[in-house]
Amino acid sequence: MTLLHKALEATAALALSAGAALAEPALIYDLGGKFDKSFNEAAFNGAERWKAETGGSYREIELQSEAQRQQALRRFAEAGLNPIVMAGFAFGSVLEEVAADYPDTVFQIIDTRVDAPNVRAIEYSEHEGSYLVGMMAAMASKSGTVGFVGGMDIPLIRKFACGYAQGVKAVNPDATVIQNMTGTTPAAWADPVKGGELARAQIAQGVDVIYAAAGSTGVGVLQTAADQGILSIGVDSNQNHLHPGQVLTSMIKRVDLAVYEALTAGADLETGYVVLGLAEDGVGYALDEHNKDLVSAEMIAAVDEAKARIAAGDLAVHDYMTDNTCPVK
């Protein structure tokens, strides 16, 4: 046994102490940690809501490396935990292999599609929610130049960026949208220092509203925006509270609800492929006491009208992932 395998065994053993109860659910977070104030934390919040309401318990593990994905998944399945929920598209290829080996275990994966009889795969129409916050960015911008900072440069994050740019241009066709990705490896999700650097570079180019879709890297973007006196837009979780009065809004992605519903259903979780967009309240924008003074009645009216049209199918927002192109820049 290699040192790597021994390390993985030890990590899994800590997360899965002996004697795990049958049918206890499990949650595996993606890289970046469960307290990333964004995607993973939304998953955590959903599990904690279920725990508080039911008094139940669940197992969880925070990955430290890509190599742990299959190890953790198999260990949870071997322990009889059910359902097993994974937060993140990067589990896709691993789950395709593992699900077939445990036909009596139900798996839920978020952010990618895996076709297997015992898998519930959930994807979101992030481009629709991003369109709405793009509209808000354009309406709030005084310079006519807004920014986007993504995490790992993958089609999913390009999907956020493209929806955002379409929303910006719908309000102001002459606006400039400056886009940067943090990196090309999973480390891009957990680099708030780099996020801050990218934000400062965009601000130097005239950006006065920045949308961050970058996991915990985005925390650095929001912090820098606040320090520099410009507005930011959060993602996945409601991040308005991080800098009250300086976060214009957050593009909410109801990962929390997906996790909560999976744990509530337990081993009876219905499998299949599900897409959650504006029509299903799977995505949206955040309005609360922390940003109410930043969002005007005119802004709300315009965005809610667009939301209704998108949900009804009367306004189409292009999905970058359908053809890896974006009609606007």
XYZ file of C-alpha atoms in Angstrom, residues 13-254:
242
model
C -11.731 6.400 8.449
C -12.018 9.665 10.339
C -15.040 10.701 8.323
C -16.675 7.280 8.540
C -16.281 5.959 12.050
C -17.205 2.342 12.588
C -20.775 1.301 13.077
C -22.470 3.818 10.811
C -26.236 3.465 11.003
C -27.940 2.089 7.939
C -29.901 4.589 5.863
C -28.154 7.555 7.463
C -27.606 10.116 4.683
C -24.248 11.530 3.659
C -22.949 14.729 2.091
C -19.636 15.178 0.301
C -18.459 18.745 -0.276
C -16.397 19.817 -3.233
C -12.944 21.348 -2.903
C -12.976 24.752 -1.229
C -14.500 23.634 2.066
C -18.003 23.646 3.480
C -17.594 27.172 4.846
C -16.757 28.800 1.516
C -19.694 31.222 2.001
C -20.924 30.123 -1.415
C -21.640 26.793 -3.148
C -20.484 24.299 -0.521
C -21.931 26.337 2.311
C -25.301 26.345 0.580
C -25.163 22.538 0.580
C -24.198 22.561 4.262
C -27.068 24.906 5.113
C -29.542 22.585 3.450
C -28.264 19.619 5.451
C -28.314 21.606 8.682
C -31.903 22.692 8.038
C -32.901 19.046 7.636
C -31.013 18.125 10.809
C -32.677 20.905 12.815
C -36.173 20.050 11.608
C -35.953 16.287 11.946
C -33.416 15.704 14.682
C -31.658 13.350 12.308
C -27.930 13.040 11.677
C -25.849 12.847 8.551
C -22.234 12.052 7.675
C -20.082 14.540 5.822
C -16.570 14.940 4.490
C -14.594 17.858 3.109
C -12.256 16.756 0.342
C -8.634 17.831 0.476
C -7.643 16.537 -2.959
C -9.067 15.202 -6.211
C -7.789 11.734 -5.309
C -10.249 11.484 -2.426
C -13.410 11.669 -4.527
C -13.769 7.971 -5.299
C -12.379 6.899 -1.944
C -14.948 8.908 0.018
C -17.817 7.885 -2.240
C -17.044 4.177 -1.957
C -16.504 4.350 1.793
C -19.872 6.003 2.327
C -21.598 3.433 0.106
C -19.856 0.528 1.843
C -21.020 1.923 5.195
C -24.634 1.684 4.016
C -25.264 5.430 4.003
C -28.239 6.370 1.839
C -28.767 8.691 0.044
C -25.283 10.019 -0.701
C -25.256 13.614 -1.947
C -22.336 15.144 -3.842
C -21.898 18.887 -4.290
C -20.096 19.558 -7.550
C -19.771 18.611 -11.206
C -16.311 17.116 -10.652
C -17.851 14.000 -9.096
C -19.438 13.095 -12.445
C -16.931 10.631 -13.864
C -16.350 9.020 -10.476
C -20.063 8.561 -9.856
C -20.565 6.951 -13.259
C -18.220 4.198 -12.135
C -19.274 3.909 -8.499
C -23.075 4.011 -8.921
C -23.102 0.769 -10.881
C -21.280 -1.018 -8.062
C -23.896 -0.041 -5.468
C -27.306 -0.445 -7.154
C -29.176 -0.330 -3.832
C -27.716 3.063 -2.889
C -29.310 6.271 -4.146
C -26.927 9.053 -5.159
C -27.635 12.713 -5.825
C -25.156 14.809 -7.769
C -25.407 18.560 -8.203
C -24.200 20.459 -11.266
C -23.777 17.702 -13.810
C -25.744 14.919 -15.475
C -25.096 11.266 -14.749
C -27.510 8.807 -16.325
C -27.900 5.793 -14.036
C -31.008 4.198 -12.531
C -29.949 4.989 -8.958
C -28.829 8.598 -9.545
C -30.697 11.879 -9.208
C -28.803 14.500 -11.219
C -29.598 18.169 -10.707
C -28.487 21.023 -12.910
C -29.423 24.684 -12.672
C -30.202 27.362 -15.226
C -27.505 29.645 -13.870
C -27.608 31.692 -17.054
C -31.163 32.770 -16.219
C -30.345 33.981 -12.724
C -27.154 35.603 -13.989
C -29.167 37.490 -16.614
C -31.202 39.119 -13.846
C -28.185 40.242 -11.821
C -26.585 41.435 -15.053
C -29.563 43.725 -15.568
C -29.151 45.002 -12.031
C -25.430 45.590 -12.549
C -26.081 47.659 -15.671
C -28.761 49.711 -13.933
C -26.512 50.370 -10.918
C -23.339 51.120 -12.895
C -22.365 54.746 -13.331
C -19.330 54.075 -15.522
C -20.998 51.729 -17.999
C -18.242 49.192 -17.314
C -18.963 46.124 -15.207
C -16.930 43.050 -14.365
C -17.120 39.301 -13.912
C -14.637 37.112 -12.036
C -15.061 33.373 -12.478
C -13.363 30.537 -10.669
C -12.085 27.585 -12.681
C -12.315 28.242 -16.416
C -14.903 25.648 -17.405
C -18.089 25.776 -19.508
C -20.255 25.923 -16.376
C -18.672 29.188 -15.239
C -18.751 30.544 -18.787
C -22.485 29.858 -18.548
C -22.716 32.256 -15.583
C -20.621 34.856 -17.405
C -22.622 34.669 -20.622
C -25.977 35.006 -18.877
C -24.624 37.985 -16.953
C -23.336 39.693 -20.093
C -26.689 39.188 -21.834
C -28.495 40.842 -18.923
C -26.066 43.761 -18.900
C -26.436 44.331 -22.634
C -30.230 44.086 -22.459
C -30.206 47.187 -20.267
C -27.254 48.998 -21.831
C -26.141 47.745 -25.273
C -23.103 50.040 -25.076
C -21.865 48.681 -21.746
C -18.460 47.048 -21.431
C -18.207 43.723 -19.621
C -14.704 42.778 -18.475
C -14.292 39.082 -17.696
C -11.508 37.154 -15.979
C -11.210 33.554 -14.831
C -9.080 32.732 -11.804
C -7.399 29.604 -13.136
C -7.666 26.272 -14.925
C -7.355 23.892 -11.979
C -9.594 23.220 -8.940
C -7.342 25.523 -6.902
C -9.150 28.396 -8.633
C -12.118 27.884 -6.303
C -10.102 28.635 -3.162
C -7.844 31.615 -3.919
C -9.344 34.792 -2.416
C -6.018 36.591 -2.806
C -6.073 36.035 -6.570
C -9.732 37.040 -6.595
C -8.812 40.328 -4.977
C -6.026 40.906 -7.483
C -8.372 40.359 -10.416
C -10.923 42.693 -8.869
C -8.339 45.455 -8.445
C -7.237 45.053 -12.063
C -10.828 45.390 -13.247
C -11.462 48.419 -11.059
C -8.398 50.043 -12.621
C -10.158 49.630 -15.979
C -13.249 51.490 -14.793
C -15.398 48.640 -13.454
C -17.804 49.781 -10.736
C -19.861 46.576 -10.303
C -18.284 43.094 -10.158
C -20.067 39.730 -10.214
C -18.056 36.883 -8.687
C -18.832 33.232 -9.469
C -15.757 31.656 -7.969
C -16.453 29.785 -4.729
C -14.356 31.040 -1.832
C -12.202 32.963 -4.323
C -15.199 35.237 -4.709
C -14.918 36.254 -1.053
C -11.717 38.053 -2.014
C -13.505 39.764 -4.903
C -16.297 41.010 -2.658
C -13.839 42.183 -0.009
C -11.762 44.136 -2.526
C -14.849 45.686 -4.077
C -15.966 46.854 -0.635
C -12.507 48.197 0.182
C -12.397 50.097 -3.112
C -15.892 51.520 -2.701
C -17.587 49.769 -5.630
C -20.492 47.336 -5.728
C -20.239 43.578 -5.976
C -22.620 40.699 -6.694
C -22.446 37.435 -4.762
C -23.272 33.937 -5.938
C -24.923 30.656 -4.929
C -25.600 31.602 -1.289
C -27.015 34.981 -0.306
C -23.793 36.918 0.293
C -25.418 40.321 0.837
C -24.591 40.211 4.544
C -20.834 39.941 3.974
C -20.615 43.664 3.189
C -23.965 45.290 3.998
C -24.743 48.194 1.716
C -21.961 47.256 -0.711
C -23.166 43.968 -2.204
C -25.757 44.934 -4.814
C -27.375 41.487 -4.745
C -26.512 37.795 -4.947
C -27.445 35.301 -7.635
C -28.995 32.621 -5.490
C -28.718 29.011 -6.580
C -30.865 26.769 -4.381
